[in-house]
PDB file of C-alpha atoms in Angstrom:
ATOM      1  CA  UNK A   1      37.980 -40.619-114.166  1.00  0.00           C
ATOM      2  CA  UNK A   2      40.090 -43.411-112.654  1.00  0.00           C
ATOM      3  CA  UNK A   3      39.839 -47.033-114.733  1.00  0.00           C
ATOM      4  CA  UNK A   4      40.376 -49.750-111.892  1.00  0.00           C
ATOM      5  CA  UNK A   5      43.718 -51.294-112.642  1.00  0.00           C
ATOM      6  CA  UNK A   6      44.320 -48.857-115.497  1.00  0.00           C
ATOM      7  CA  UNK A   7      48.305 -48.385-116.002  1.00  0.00           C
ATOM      8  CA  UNK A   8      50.222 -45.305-115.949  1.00  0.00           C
ATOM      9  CA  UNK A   9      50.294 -45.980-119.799  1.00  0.00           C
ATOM     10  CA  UNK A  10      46.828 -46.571-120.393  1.00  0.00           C
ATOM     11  CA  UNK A  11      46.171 -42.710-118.013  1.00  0.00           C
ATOM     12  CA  UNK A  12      48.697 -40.949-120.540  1.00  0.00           C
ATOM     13  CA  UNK A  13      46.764 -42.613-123.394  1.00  0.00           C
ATOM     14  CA  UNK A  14      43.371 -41.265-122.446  1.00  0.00           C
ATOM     15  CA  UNK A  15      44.739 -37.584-120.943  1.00  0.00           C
ATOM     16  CA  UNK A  16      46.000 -37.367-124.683  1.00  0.00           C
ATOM     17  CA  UNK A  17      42.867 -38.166-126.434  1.00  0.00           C
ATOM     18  CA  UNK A  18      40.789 -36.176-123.896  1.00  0.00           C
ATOM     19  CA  UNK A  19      43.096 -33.660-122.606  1.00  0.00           C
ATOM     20  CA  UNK A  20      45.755 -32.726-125.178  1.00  0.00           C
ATOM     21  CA  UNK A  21      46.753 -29.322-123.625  1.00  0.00           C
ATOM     22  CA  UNK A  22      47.183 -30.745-120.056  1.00  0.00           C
ATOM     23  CA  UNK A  23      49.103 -34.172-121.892  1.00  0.00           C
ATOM     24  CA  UNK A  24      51.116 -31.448-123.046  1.00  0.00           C
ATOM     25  CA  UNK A  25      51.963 -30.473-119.957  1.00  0.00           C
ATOM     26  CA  UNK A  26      52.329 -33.628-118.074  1.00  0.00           C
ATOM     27  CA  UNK A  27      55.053 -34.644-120.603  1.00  0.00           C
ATOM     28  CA  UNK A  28      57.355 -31.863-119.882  1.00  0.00           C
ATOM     29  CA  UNK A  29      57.133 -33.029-116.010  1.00  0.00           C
ATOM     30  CA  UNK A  30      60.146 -35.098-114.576  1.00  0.00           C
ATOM     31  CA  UNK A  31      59.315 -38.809-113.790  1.00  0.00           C
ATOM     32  CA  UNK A  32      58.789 -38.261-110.071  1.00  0.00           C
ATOM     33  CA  UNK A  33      56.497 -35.399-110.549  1.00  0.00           C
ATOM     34  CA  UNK A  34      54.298 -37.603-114.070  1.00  0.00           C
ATOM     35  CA  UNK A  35      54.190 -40.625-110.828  1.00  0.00           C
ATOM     36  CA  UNK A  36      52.663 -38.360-108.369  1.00  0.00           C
ATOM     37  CA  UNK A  37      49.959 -37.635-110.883  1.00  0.00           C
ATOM     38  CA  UNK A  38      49.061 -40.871-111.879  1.00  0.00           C
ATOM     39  CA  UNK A  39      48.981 -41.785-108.315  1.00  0.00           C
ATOM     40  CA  UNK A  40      46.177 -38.911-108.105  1.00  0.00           C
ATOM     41  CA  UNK A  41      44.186 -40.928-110.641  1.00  0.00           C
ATOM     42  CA  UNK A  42      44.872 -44.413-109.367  1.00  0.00           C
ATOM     43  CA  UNK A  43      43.645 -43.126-106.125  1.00  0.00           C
ATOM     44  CA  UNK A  44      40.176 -40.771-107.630  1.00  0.00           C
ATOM     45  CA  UNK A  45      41.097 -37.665-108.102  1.00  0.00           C
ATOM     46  CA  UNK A  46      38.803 -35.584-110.192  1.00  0.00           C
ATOM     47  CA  UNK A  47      40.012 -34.632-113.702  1.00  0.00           C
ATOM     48  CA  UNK A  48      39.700 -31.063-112.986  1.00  0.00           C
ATOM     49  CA  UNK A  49      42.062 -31.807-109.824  1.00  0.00           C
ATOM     50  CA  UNK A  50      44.126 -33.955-111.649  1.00  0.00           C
ATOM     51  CA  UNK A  51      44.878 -31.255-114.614  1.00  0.00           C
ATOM     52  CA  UNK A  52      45.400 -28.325-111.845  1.00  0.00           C
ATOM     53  CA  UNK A  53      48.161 -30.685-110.703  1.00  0.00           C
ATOM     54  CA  UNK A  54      49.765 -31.127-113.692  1.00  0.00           C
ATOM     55  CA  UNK A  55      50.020 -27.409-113.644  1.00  0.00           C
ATOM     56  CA  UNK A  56      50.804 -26.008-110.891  1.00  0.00           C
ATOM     57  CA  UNK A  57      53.950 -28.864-110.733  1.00  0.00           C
ATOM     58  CA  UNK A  58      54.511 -27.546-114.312  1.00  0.00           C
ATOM     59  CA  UNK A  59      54.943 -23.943-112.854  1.00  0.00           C
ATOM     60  CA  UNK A  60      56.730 -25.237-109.873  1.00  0.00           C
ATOM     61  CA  UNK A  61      54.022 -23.763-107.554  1.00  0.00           C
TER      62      UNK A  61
END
């Protein structure tokens, strides 16, 4: 899913047009934990790794 280059602006952008529940989500996470996430997707995570993420720091797990 990563876009070479792609800002942490430009990853919010298109996890809300693809992935409103999980934007949803990622919104309500403090800055640190919204930065470890986009460094997930700078570095290749999978979408379905990168939205278990969001999650599970969501829940605190």
């Amino acid at each position: 899913m990563a876009i070479e280059g792609a800002s942490q602006e430009e990853f919010e952008a298109d996890l809300k047009s693809r992935y409103v529940g999980s934007y949803t989500f990622y919104m309500k996470l403090p800055p640190a934990s919204q930065e470890e996430v986009f460094q997930d997707y700078r570095d290749g995570a999978a979408i379905s790794d990168i939205r278990k993420k969001i999650m599970d720091r969501f829940l605190k797990r």
